[in-house]
Amino acid sequence: MLCDRQKNTNVRLSLPAVCIVWQTAMIILFGVFIRYNEESDAHWIEHRKAKNISSDIENDFYFRYPSFQDVHVMIFVGFGFLMTFLKRYSFGAVGFNFLIAAFGLQWALLMQGWFHSLDYTDGKIKIGIENLINADFCVAGCLIAYGAVLGKVSPVQLLVLTLFGITLFAVEEYIILNLIHARDAGGSMVIHTFGGYYGLAISWMLYRPNLDQSSRLQGSVYHSDVFAMIGTLFLWMFWPSFNSAITDHGDGQHRAAINTYLALASTVLTTMAVSSLFQKHGKLDMVHIQNSTLAGGVAVGTAAEFMLMPYGSLIVGFCCGIVSTLGYIYLTPFMEKHLKIQDTCGIHNLHAMPGVIGGIVGAITAAAATESVYGPEGLINTFDFVGDFKDMVPTQQGGHQAAGICVAICFGVGGGIIVGCILRLPIWGDPADDNCFDDEPYWELPDDEESIPPVLQYNNHMRNKDV
Amino acid sequence: MLCDRQKNTNVRLSLPAVCIVWQTAMIILFGVFIRYNEESDAHWIEHRKAKNISSDIENDFYFRYPSFQDVHVMIFVGFGFLMTFLKRYSFGAVGFNFLIAAFGLQWALLMQGWFHSLDYTDGKIKIGIENLINADFCVAGCLIAYGAVLGKVSPVQLLVLTLFGITLFAVEEYIILNLIHARDAGGSMVIHTFGGYYGLAISWMLYRPNLDQSSRLQGSVYHSDVFAMIGTLFLWMFWPSFNSAITDHGDGQHRAAINTYLALASTVLTTMAVSSLFQKHGKLDMVHIQNSTLAGGVAVGTAAEFMLMPYGSLIVGFCCGIVSTLGYIYLTPFMEKHLKIQDTCGIHNLHAMPGVIGGIVGAITAAAATESVYGPEGLINTFDFVGDFKDMVPTQQGGHQAAGICVAICFGVGGGIIVGCILRLPIWGDPADDNCFDDEPYWELPDDEESIPPVLQYNNHMRNKDV
Amino acid sequence: MLCDRQKNTNVRLSLPAVCIVWQTAMIILFGVFIRYNEESDAHWIEHRKAKNISSDIENDFYFRYPSFQDVHVMIFVGFGFLMTFLKRYSFGAVGFNFLIAAFGLQWALLMQGWFHSLDYTDGKIKIGIENLINADFCVAGCLIAYGAVLGKVSPVQLLVLTLFGITLFAVEEYIILNLIHARDAGGSMVIHTFGGYYGLAISWMLYRPNLDQSSRLQGSVYHSDVFAMIGTLFLWMFWPSFNSAITDHGDGQHRAAINTYLALASTVLTTMAVSSLFQKHGKLDMVHIQNSTLAGGVAVGTAAEFMLMPYGSLIVGFCCGIVSTLGYIYLTPFMEKHLKIQDTCGIHNLHAMPGVIGGIVGAITAAAATESVYGPEGLINTFDFVGDFKDMVPTQQGGHQAAGICVAICFGVGGGIIVGCILRLPIWGDPADDNCFDDEPYWELPDDEESIPPVLQYNNHMRNKDV
């Protein structure tokens, strides 16, 4: 199983060092900067009375906590298990996903906090449930990028990818949401487009020309495909919570959930159709079912809170199921062969393309918004035409949305190239080509022979004696 | 692996055609008919002010969204994984479940919408979170039916089963709930009784006399049984949400959750008891644990919102655990041998029988309701004695409940026979007897040999050389 | 596979008898004692008007139901799947967990009800959603104890363990929370410390000196480790709901969720660090990732509702990841060798130690509380300085918290020794050493040979002929 070209994948010093030092840094930075906000602080009672809030149920916690927990499941079980499809990389898929998400959410609380939740009176970041959701969102961008390099990097590289990814995300998000004033509740642009291109650019920088020689492990087995469906389904089911988690209270959350529910349902049918149509005997391909069925949720991210209309959601899902599945069939092999981009999970088809589509759908929907559809107050609330932006009109908003897509792509590609350069340094303990897609370099693996039924073990025993 | 009697299972034209055409039809119908309701529309703010609603938290979204997500998990992970127990049909179990649920919920929104949510002022169906829950419920009826024919039908047949199933469901539900004015919050009658008999009648029409000859694949392996427990547990845990999802705000939802929680707990103990008692060495049978533990949730569906009392819930669960497990031991083999009903998942024991029991429990509990137990307002609210039904009394309600059971059974059996006839047409690409319970006809399967530990592979290699 | 020293593991009489008799007793006791409380009773409408509650959304159901469902998932999927790591004990792990939790929650409703929810006007226990959560909590203590004896006891022994465990828990909890007036929202003391030492003491009483001879099955296989990660992740993700489920409405729940979220994130990094650092080649050990990553949630249980501060939570998580992982590396082998405590799942590292740490953190945080940090009303609310305890000050509270830890340890160790004595009686059908960690004695197992790829089966066939 070993080969001469094996690299040193021993991370015994680097991994613990990075974990301990960075976690210590988090503690110090949290100590200096992070405090509870007025809804999670023990002074809430006094605050409530001062603001004449009639009941504890008006605390933002009750508006958002159920969605938060759903998003949390998507991040850890959804992304983690979606990547377990490889036959011998399930530990790495779910374990490293766990590691980088746990680190990333802390760093995201700080980075996003400085941009969005800084209380200038005392220089502290004040956090509540919405910050936790946003931190999970921010982490999602990096987990998407992990999908492109799955099986080809060390955990230390992943932590570096996450550190820079979160940082870039927070800046990009601030530019898109605050400076450009684009709306992006479900993150088609800020999460999926950015995360997709970030991962693809890194994968391009880390291109392994001889990888297909060792592709023995780059496939699934029956049970690993079933494990991956756990990830798929939890992502699919909870996507309405993802897209509605930070939208406006009331109709905003309500509408975002409905639109996402419908878009995803539509995607399933067209994914199955295309998957069957393009195989020789009409058989379905698990790769498509595991991934393309989710494209509708990505593509409806930006517009979910708008008056997209139920049929509009279905149309978006319809198109994305087709585009995404065709991407797996034609585009991924093309990109690997001609563009030198090895995209293990096909994030281009699941996140990058649908993300861009979502951005475009958002721009069109915003530009087409009218007062008769939204109501005068509804229009202002939905697009947040207040403060500096109180004179904006929907057509302008459409333009701003389009600008947001460009920023997300630029940050993704540019950031990915820079971070890819850093990750090419020969100090991170990444695996040799022969060790890719294998848990062996980074995990203590159980001896699986015992699990074979007795009769086979006996045969082996006999056989070995003969030999 | 092939045999002469193999049928043509190539669905390369029929499956994509059905998916694309039906999804397109959905888009058109949604475009014509479906709009947001006043709680999910951007005009909500104005509506809120007009109705003097003090806070966004009063939006129905916050009363029902957590339950909705739990129900959603039951539909996709619960039903999907419960059926993964077969050794080589996990892709079909979880994948086709996914497909038909995604189609069914769209069609259900339309069918149920026309009956229940049509706004006569503009001829549009107005949807909100409650419609999504009801669509999931409607889908559940068809997924139950899928359990009876699991492994013996093509995906195209399943889509046809779903199209007619949803249609029948919506009519049956309208008759039971609106015309007869029965109450059935958790759907013992409208979902489980109907779905159960619908599936059994179809399975009877599709009887395969020579099936047991090929039953090599009609069993589980160790890991497939563990996968199935994921389905069982998510159904079991979230059943309180299922039964309380559309009950009255306040005490109605609260009480339904408590009753269901208790009934299910009680069922687990009696299921284990009977499973052990009827095996030669007292060993537990996974089939019972995976299925019969859920019967209490089914049987408490109708009465969950009534004042069933905690001990009443325990009694219902107690009986159903026994009845359902005995059903698996005696009734399923009997039905296969003498009634020509091949019921792969034993839905008669898990849904049909407990559903009827649930209907009866509901009728008795309703007939026995008194003003002293419910309070004058509580009685009116719980049984909805308003409008045309404001002069009804509990004993009458009991009679109406009983009538509901009969309607559900008639629709299930009658509809199933008709749909079964349609499904016998030789155009649907269903598998030959030898291909039943096998993912091979409809799925690209991974080559599993690689997953075998190296020492075994080596042995095979040697062995093959010898041969 | 059999051996001479095999004990009689036939539970065909004892298991059904215990299940049926105890479940019948539950029905009778529930009939005598348990009723709906005013928020789940049909009189709620009248109650609401009398108390001038403006909306149904103020029903406690809406404050706590989402957390309840998360806790429910932790109990059944979390604990159940966490224990599936053994190669041939997945049925027992998830199945017996299911059985004892379903019994335990009923008994817990009664035991805790007598202490906390007895309505003295009519002698009835009035239950609502908070009672269901507390029942699940109570069950958690027994499931922790199950972890120590996993694979070494019969289901009847587990039911006995649960009966006494719940009883002891309810008494201990009453002493700690009501008599001593300690606060323990997330149960570091009452659940984890008690449950941990209860299980360890039982395991000590049931010591099997010759067990390591049969340890062939005491390990994992690749897929069983992935199954266990399902348990780990659902525990990890929903722990914020666990610690916030019964805290005060408003800021209490909000803060508890934030603190737990942060502590758990921090734990993941230090667990990975220590796991890698202490293995020869820096490889990660799945046992640590599956278990120690959860220690931060345990340790922040008591203080989660206090003003622990975000950085405080990170520090607690940081330390517990290290302590718990070192426990797995050094303490578990030491305890097995020198203290005769065989702790299958390492509950000492995951629950007992972190629980004690959590109690200490709670005592310190309480003692250090000041009015400036909490606000005058916040201090009273958070520590419940009302009624008999209205003159208490934070430093006193710190002392009471510390007393709580001692009570929990004493009940755990003392109760465990007594119950261990009972479980040593030779009437419970426990397995012989050679049958430990094997599902075979208590479960009908599927014949797994069919799942082997055809080429292997052919080889076996040939081989067997030769022999």
PDB file of N, CA, C and O in Angstrom, chain A residues 58 87 216 220 222 237 241 250-251 253-255 259 261 266 277 279-281 283-284 307 309 373 377 381 460, chain B residues 12 23 36 40-43 45 49 55 59 62 65 69 88-90 129 136 439-440 442 444 446 448 450 456 459:
ATOM      1  N   GLU A  58     -41.000  38.008  22.562  1.00  0.00           N
ATOM      2  CA  GLU A  58     -40.531  38.944  21.534  1.00  0.00           C
ATOM      3  C   GLU A  58     -39.007  38.961  21.417  1.00  0.00           C
ATOM      4  O   GLU A  58     -38.448  39.604  20.521  1.00  0.00           O
ATOM      5  N   LYS A  87     -15.234   5.889  -0.787  1.00  0.00           N
ATOM      6  CA  LYS A  87     -15.244   4.587  -0.100  1.00  0.00           C
ATOM      7  C   LYS A  87     -14.368   4.536   1.141  1.00  0.00           C
ATOM      8  O   LYS A  87     -14.697   3.850   2.091  1.00  0.00           O
ATOM      9  N   ARG A 216      -8.054   4.680  -7.799  1.00  0.00           N
ATOM     10  CA  ARG A 216      -8.651   3.493  -7.218  1.00  0.00           C
ATOM     11  C   ARG A 216      -9.651   3.807  -6.094  1.00  0.00           C
ATOM     12  O   ARG A 216     -10.692   3.167  -5.975  1.00  0.00           O
ATOM     13  N   SER A 220     -17.283   5.430  -4.840  1.00  0.00           N
ATOM     14  CA  SER A 220     -18.065   5.116  -3.661  1.00  0.00           C
ATOM     15  C   SER A 220     -18.239   3.612  -3.520  1.00  0.00           C
ATOM     16  O   SER A 220     -17.907   2.849  -4.425  1.00  0.00           O
ATOM     17  N   TYR A 222     -21.432   0.874  -1.875  1.00  0.00           N
ATOM     18  CA  TYR A 222     -22.873   0.918  -1.655  1.00  0.00           C
ATOM     19  C   TYR A 222     -23.235   1.672  -0.372  1.00  0.00           C
ATOM     20  O   TYR A 222     -24.029   2.617  -0.399  1.00  0.00           O
ATOM     21  N   MET A 237     -33.857  19.112   3.330  1.00  0.00           N
ATOM     22  CA  MET A 237     -35.015  19.369   4.186  1.00  0.00           C
ATOM     23  C   MET A 237     -34.912  20.694   4.915  1.00  0.00           C
ATOM     24  O   MET A 237     -35.916  21.381   5.119  1.00  0.00           O
ATOM     25  N   SER A 241     -35.062  26.556   6.122  1.00  0.00           N
ATOM     26  CA  SER A 241     -34.594  27.280   7.308  1.00  0.00           C
ATOM     27  C   SER A 241     -33.349  28.096   6.997  1.00  0.00           C
ATOM     28  O   SER A 241     -33.168  29.198   7.526  1.00  0.00           O
ATOM     29  N   GLY A 250     -41.719  37.794  10.502  1.00  0.00           N
ATOM     30  CA  GLY A 250     -43.070  37.820   9.916  1.00  0.00           C
ATOM     31  C   GLY A 250     -43.086  37.266   8.501  1.00  0.00           C
ATOM     32  O   GLY A 250     -42.610  36.175   8.241  1.00  0.00           O
ATOM     33  N   ASP A 251     -43.643  38.064   7.580  1.00  0.00           N
ATOM     34  CA  ASP A 251     -43.816  37.557   6.224  1.00  0.00           C
ATOM     35  C   ASP A 251     -42.489  37.231   5.543  1.00  0.00           C
ATOM     36  O   ASP A 251     -42.436  36.361   4.677  1.00  0.00           O
ATOM     37  N   GLN A 253     -39.670  35.789   6.743  1.00  0.00           N
ATOM     38  CA  GLN A 253     -39.270  34.407   7.019  1.00  0.00           C
ATOM     39  C   GLN A 253     -40.247  33.419   6.413  1.00  0.00           C
ATOM     40  O   GLN A 253     -39.862  32.396   5.865  1.00  0.00           O
ATOM     41  N   HIS A 254     -41.521  33.751   6.523  1.00  0.00           N
ATOM     42  CA  HIS A 254     -42.580  32.874   6.037  1.00  0.00           C
ATOM     43  C   HIS A 254     -42.430  32.628   4.530  1.00  0.00           C
ATOM     44  O   HIS A 254     -42.432  31.489   4.061  1.00  0.00           O
ATOM     45  N   ARG A 255     -42.256  33.707   3.782  1.00  0.00           N
ATOM     46  CA  ARG A 255     -42.185  33.610   2.331  1.00  0.00           C
ATOM     47  C   ARG A 255     -40.901  32.917   1.880  1.00  0.00           C
ATOM     48  O   ARG A 255     -40.914  32.097   0.952  1.00  0.00           O
ATOM     49  N   ASN A 259     -40.808  29.653  -0.628  1.00  0.00           N
ATOM     50  CA  ASN A 259     -40.115  29.671  -1.917  1.00  0.00           C
ATOM     51  C   ASN A 259     -39.047  28.588  -1.995  1.00  0.00           C
ATOM     52  O   ASN A 259     -38.891  27.931  -3.026  1.00  0.00           O
ATOM     53  N   TYR A 261     -38.804  25.768  -0.226  1.00  0.00           N
ATOM     54  CA  TYR A 261     -39.482  24.459  -0.233  1.00  0.00           C
ATOM     55  C   TYR A 261     -39.901  24.089  -1.645  1.00  0.00           C
ATOM     56  O   TYR A 261     -39.669  22.970  -2.116  1.00  0.00           O
ATOM     57  N   SER A 266     -39.052  21.080  -7.038  1.00  0.00           N
ATOM     58  CA  SER A 266     -38.975  21.099  -8.493  1.00  0.00           C
ATOM     59  C   SER A 266     -37.640  20.543  -8.987  1.00  0.00           C
ATOM     60  O   SER A 266     -37.578  19.792  -9.965  1.00  0.00           O
ATOM     61  N   LEU A 277     -31.952  10.295 -18.326  1.00  0.00           N
ATOM     62  CA  LEU A 277     -31.926  10.496 -19.782  1.00  0.00           C
ATOM     63  C   LEU A 277     -30.524  10.364 -20.363  1.00  0.00           C
ATOM     64  O   LEU A 277     -30.353   9.905 -21.489  1.00  0.00           O
ATOM     65  N   GLN A 279     -27.952   8.513 -19.188  1.00  0.00           N
ATOM     66  CA  GLN A 279     -27.234   7.253 -18.963  1.00  0.00           C
ATOM     67  C   GLN A 279     -27.697   6.261 -20.021  1.00  0.00           C
ATOM     68  O   GLN A 279     -28.863   6.279 -20.417  1.00  0.00           O
ATOM     69  N   LYS A 280     -26.824   5.354 -20.366  1.00  0.00           N
ATOM     70  CA  LYS A 280     -27.125   4.460 -21.483  1.00  0.00           C
ATOM     71  C   LYS A 280     -28.404   3.668 -21.263  1.00  0.00           C
ATOM     72  O   LYS A 280     -29.244   3.559 -22.138  1.00  0.00           O
ATOM     73  N   HIS A 281     -28.577   3.099 -20.079  1.00  0.00           N
ATOM     74  CA  HIS A 281     -29.757   2.277 -19.841  1.00  0.00           C
ATOM     75  C   HIS A 281     -30.812   2.973 -18.996  1.00  0.00           C
ATOM     76  O   HIS A 281     -31.655   2.331 -18.398  1.00  0.00           O
ATOM     77  N   LYS A 283     -30.456   4.402 -16.236  1.00  0.00           N
ATOM     78  CA  LYS A 283     -30.297   4.222 -14.788  1.00  0.00           C
ATOM     79  C   LYS A 283     -29.910   5.542 -14.123  1.00  0.00           C
ATOM     80  O   LYS A 283     -29.172   6.345 -14.692  1.00  0.00           O
ATOM     81  N   LEU A 284     -30.376   5.708 -12.907  1.00  0.00           N
ATOM     82  CA  LEU A 284     -30.078   6.919 -12.155  1.00  0.00           C
ATOM     83  C   LEU A 284     -28.678   6.835 -11.557  1.00  0.00           C
ATOM     84  O   LEU A 284     -28.222   5.760 -11.158  1.00  0.00           O
ATOM     85  N   MET A 307     -40.876  38.736  -3.521  1.00  0.00           N
ATOM     86  CA  MET A 307     -42.161  38.189  -4.010  1.00  0.00           C
ATOM     87  C   MET A 307     -41.898  37.432  -5.320  1.00  0.00           C
ATOM     88  O   MET A 307     -42.401  37.791  -6.385  1.00  0.00           O
ATOM     89  N   MET A 309     -42.956  34.613  -6.126  1.00  0.00           N
ATOM     90  CA  MET A 309     -44.165  33.855  -6.462  1.00  0.00           C
ATOM     91  C   MET A 309     -43.852  32.352  -6.472  1.00  0.00           C
ATOM     92  O   MET A 309     -42.782  31.936  -6.887  1.00  0.00           O
ATOM     93  N   VAL A 373     -47.329  45.047  -5.938  1.00  0.00           N
ATOM     94  CA  VAL A 373     -47.099  43.672  -5.486  1.00  0.00           C
ATOM     95  C   VAL A 373     -46.682  43.625  -4.021  1.00  0.00           C
ATOM     96  O   VAL A 373     -47.117  42.756  -3.267  1.00  0.00           O
ATOM     97  N   GLU A 377     -45.346  49.781   2.259  1.00  0.00           N
ATOM     98  CA  GLU A 377     -44.475  49.450   3.399  1.00  0.00           C
ATOM     99  C   GLU A 377     -43.690  48.181   3.143  1.00  0.00           C
ATOM    100  O   GLU A 377     -42.535  48.035   3.534  1.00  0.00           O
ATOM    101  N   ASN A 381     -39.686  47.653   3.494  1.00  0.00           N
ATOM    102  CA  ASN A 381     -39.164  46.662   4.433  1.00  0.00           C
ATOM    103  C   ASN A 381     -38.347  45.583   3.739  1.00  0.00           C
ATOM    104  O   ASN A 381     -37.279  45.192   4.206  1.00  0.00           O
ATOM    105  N   ASN A 460     -10.175 -17.519   4.660  1.00  0.00           N
ATOM    106  CA  ASN A 460      -8.927 -16.773   4.608  1.00  0.00           C
ATOM    107  C   ASN A 460      -7.850 -17.481   5.392  1.00  0.00           C
ATOM    108  O   ASN A 460      -6.698 -17.584   4.981  1.00  0.00           O
TER     109      ASN A 460
ATOM    110  N   ARG B  12     -35.451   4.930 -19.547  1.00  0.00           N
ATOM    111  CA  ARG B  12     -34.726   6.093 -20.054  1.00  0.00           C
ATOM    112  C   ARG B  12     -35.622   7.097 -20.758  1.00  0.00           C
ATOM    113  O   ARG B  12     -35.327   8.290 -20.778  1.00  0.00           O
ATOM    114  N   GLN B  23     -43.695  18.138 -14.173  1.00  0.00           N
ATOM    115  CA  GLN B  23     -43.155  19.320 -13.504  1.00  0.00           C
ATOM    116  C   GLN B  23     -43.544  20.587 -14.260  1.00  0.00           C
ATOM    117  O   GLN B  23     -43.853  21.615 -13.646  1.00  0.00           O
ATOM    118  N   TYR B  36     -49.250  33.654  -2.461  1.00  0.00           N
ATOM    119  CA  TYR B  36     -49.004  33.671  -1.016  1.00  0.00           C
ATOM    120  C   TYR B  36     -50.276  34.056  -0.266  1.00  0.00           C
ATOM    121  O   TYR B  36     -51.068  34.856  -0.773  1.00  0.00           O
ATOM    122  N   SER B  40     -47.898  35.320   4.471  1.00  0.00           N
ATOM    123  CA  SER B  40     -46.601  35.175   3.805  1.00  0.00           C
ATOM    124  C   SER B  40     -46.413  36.199   2.689  1.00  0.00           C
ATOM    125  O   SER B  40     -45.379  36.245   2.050  1.00  0.00           O
ATOM    126  N   ASP B  41     -47.404  37.031   2.466  1.00  0.00           N
ATOM    127  CA  ASP B  41     -47.327  38.070   1.439  1.00  0.00           C
ATOM    128  C   ASP B  41     -46.678  39.326   2.015  1.00  0.00           C
ATOM    129  O   ASP B  41     -46.770  39.589   3.214  1.00  0.00           O
ATOM    130  N   ALA B  42     -46.052  40.091   1.135  1.00  0.00           N
ATOM    131  CA  ALA B  42     -45.385  41.316   1.604  1.00  0.00           C
ATOM    132  C   ALA B  42     -46.376  42.347   2.147  1.00  0.00           C
ATOM    133  O   ALA B  42     -45.967  43.312   2.795  1.00  0.00           O
ATOM    134  N   HIS B  43     -47.666  42.171   1.879  1.00  0.00           N
ATOM    135  CA  HIS B  43     -48.668  43.073   2.456  1.00  0.00           C
ATOM    136  C   HIS B  43     -48.968  42.754   3.929  1.00  0.00           C
ATOM    137  O   HIS B  43     -49.819  43.401   4.529  1.00  0.00           O
ATOM    138  N   ILE B  45     -47.580  43.448   6.670  1.00  0.00           N
ATOM    139  CA  ILE B  45     -47.471  44.571   7.619  1.00  0.00           C
ATOM    140  C   ILE B  45     -48.787  45.349   7.668  1.00  0.00           C
ATOM    141  O   ILE B  45     -49.294  45.678   8.741  1.00  0.00           O
ATOM    142  N   LYS B  49     -51.479  45.529  10.794  1.00  0.00           N
ATOM    143  CA  LYS B  49     -51.984  46.754  11.410  1.00  0.00           C
ATOM    144  C   LYS B  49     -53.512  46.810  11.333  1.00  0.00           C
ATOM    145  O   LYS B  49     -54.183  47.181  12.292  1.00  0.00           O
ATOM    146  N   SER B  55     -47.840  41.882  17.140  1.00  0.00           N
ATOM    147  CA  SER B  55     -46.438  41.531  16.923  1.00  0.00           C
ATOM    148  C   SER B  55     -46.283  40.536  15.783  1.00  0.00           C
ATOM    149  O   SER B  55     -47.179  39.728  15.503  1.00  0.00           O
ATOM    150  N   ASN B  59     -47.612  35.794  13.705  1.00  0.00           N
ATOM    151  CA  ASN B  59     -47.697  35.172  12.380  1.00  0.00           C
ATOM    152  C   ASN B  59     -47.717  33.657  12.557  1.00  0.00           C
ATOM    153  O   ASN B  59     -46.929  33.104  13.329  1.00  0.00           O
ATOM    154  N   TYR B  62     -44.664  31.197  13.185  1.00  0.00           N
ATOM    155  CA  TYR B  62     -43.963  30.900  14.441  1.00  0.00           C
ATOM    156  C   TYR B  62     -44.699  29.869  15.278  1.00  0.00           C
ATOM    157  O   TYR B  62     -44.127  29.242  16.155  1.00  0.00           O
ATOM    158  N   TYR B  65     -43.841  26.508  12.322  1.00  0.00           N
ATOM    159  CA  TYR B  65     -42.655  26.176  11.558  1.00  0.00           C
ATOM    160  C   TYR B  65     -41.801  25.068  12.190  1.00  0.00           C
ATOM    161  O   TYR B  65     -41.373  24.150  11.487  1.00  0.00           O
ATOM    162  N   GLN B  69     -40.897  21.553  10.136  1.00  0.00           N
ATOM    163  CA  GLN B  69     -39.587  20.986   9.811  1.00  0.00           C
ATOM    164  C   GLN B  69     -39.461  19.558  10.330  1.00  0.00           C
ATOM    165  O   GLN B  69     -38.846  18.697   9.696  1.00  0.00           O
ATOM    166  N   ARG B  88     -30.171  -4.900  -0.678  1.00  0.00           N
ATOM    167  CA  ARG B  88     -29.726  -4.255  -1.925  1.00  0.00           C
ATOM    168  C   ARG B  88     -30.806  -3.359  -2.498  1.00  0.00           C
ATOM    169  O   ARG B  88     -31.017  -3.318  -3.702  1.00  0.00           O
ATOM    170  N   TYR B  89     -31.564  -2.667  -1.659  1.00  0.00           N
ATOM    171  CA  TYR B  89     -32.572  -1.763  -2.197  1.00  0.00           C
ATOM    172  C   TYR B  89     -32.561  -0.414  -1.472  1.00  0.00           C
ATOM    173  O   TYR B  89     -33.556   0.301  -1.446  1.00  0.00           O
ATOM    174  N   SER B  90     -31.428  -0.052  -0.913  1.00  0.00           N
ATOM    175  CA  SER B  90     -31.352   1.205  -0.173  1.00  0.00           C
ATOM    176  C   SER B  90     -31.430   2.410  -1.093  1.00  0.00           C
ATOM    177  O   SER B  90     -32.024   3.430  -0.736  1.00  0.00           O
ATOM    178  N   ILE B 129     -47.732  28.407   5.738  1.00  0.00           N
ATOM    179  CA  ILE B 129     -47.021  27.282   6.351  1.00  0.00           C
ATOM    180  C   ILE B 129     -47.942  26.071   6.566  1.00  0.00           C
ATOM    181  O   ILE B 129     -47.527  24.921   6.409  1.00  0.00           O
ATOM    182  N   ASP B 136     -47.229  17.852   3.023  1.00  0.00           N
ATOM    183  CA  ASP B 136     -46.380  16.764   3.523  1.00  0.00           C
ATOM    184  C   ASP B 136     -47.240  15.610   4.041  1.00  0.00           C
ATOM    185  O   ASP B 136     -46.920  14.435   3.834  1.00  0.00           O
ATOM    186  N   ASP B 439     -31.510  -2.979  -6.497  1.00  0.00           N
ATOM    187  CA  ASP B 439     -31.301  -1.647  -7.073  1.00  0.00           C
ATOM    188  C   ASP B 439     -30.772  -1.710  -8.490  1.00  0.00           C
ATOM    189  O   ASP B 439     -30.811  -0.699  -9.208  1.00  0.00           O
ATOM    190  N   GLU B 440     -30.292  -2.841  -8.900  1.00  0.00           N
ATOM    191  CA  GLU B 440     -29.566  -2.953 -10.162  1.00  0.00           C
ATOM    192  C   GLU B 440     -30.364  -2.445 -11.373  1.00  0.00           C
ATOM    193  O   GLU B 440     -29.777  -1.760 -12.230  1.00  0.00           O
ATOM    194  N   TYR B 442     -32.478  -0.031 -11.797  1.00  0.00           N
ATOM    195  CA  TYR B 442     -32.757   1.399 -11.933  1.00  0.00           C
ATOM    196  C   TYR B 442     -31.611   2.309 -11.495  1.00  0.00           C
ATOM    197  O   TYR B 442     -31.742   3.534 -11.561  1.00  0.00           O
ATOM    198  N   GLU B 444     -27.248   3.100 -11.265  1.00  0.00           N
ATOM    199  CA  GLU B 444     -25.835   2.811 -11.486  1.00  0.00           C
ATOM    200  C   GLU B 444     -25.235   2.417 -10.138  1.00  0.00           C
ATOM    201  O   GLU B 444     -25.223   3.221  -9.215  1.00  0.00           O
ATOM    202  N   PRO B 446     -22.150   1.241  -7.548  1.00  0.00           N
ATOM    203  CA  PRO B 446     -20.690   1.247  -7.431  1.00  0.00           C
ATOM    204  C   PRO B 446     -20.176  -0.190  -7.380  1.00  0.00           C
ATOM    205  O   PRO B 446     -20.873  -1.107  -6.939  1.00  0.00           O
ATOM    206  N   ASP B 448     -18.363  -2.741  -5.590  1.00  0.00           N
ATOM    207  CA  ASP B 448     -18.049  -2.798  -4.162  1.00  0.00           C
ATOM    208  C   ASP B 448     -16.790  -3.576  -3.821  1.00  0.00           C
ATOM    209  O   ASP B 448     -16.363  -3.581  -2.669  1.00  0.00           O
ATOM    210  N   GLU B 450     -13.704  -3.166  -4.121  1.00  0.00           N
ATOM    211  CA  GLU B 450     -12.613  -2.390  -3.527  1.00  0.00           C
ATOM    212  C   GLU B 450     -12.753  -2.233  -2.023  1.00  0.00           C
ATOM    213  O   GLU B 450     -11.784  -1.994  -1.328  1.00  0.00           O
ATOM    214  N   LEU B 456      -8.375 -10.107   1.705  1.00  0.00           N
ATOM    215  CA  LEU B 456      -9.383 -10.872   0.981  1.00  0.00           C
ATOM    216  C   LEU B 456      -9.237 -10.696  -0.520  1.00  0.00           C
ATOM    217  O   LEU B 456      -9.395 -11.627  -1.288  1.00  0.00           O
ATOM    218  N   ASN B 459      -6.660 -12.863  -1.725  1.00  0.00           N
ATOM    219  CA  ASN B 459      -7.132 -14.249  -1.824  1.00  0.00           C
ATOM    220  C   ASN B 459      -7.945 -14.469  -3.090  1.00  0.00           C
ATOM    221  O   ASN B 459      -7.746 -15.459  -3.799  1.00  0.00           O
TER     222      ASN B 459
END
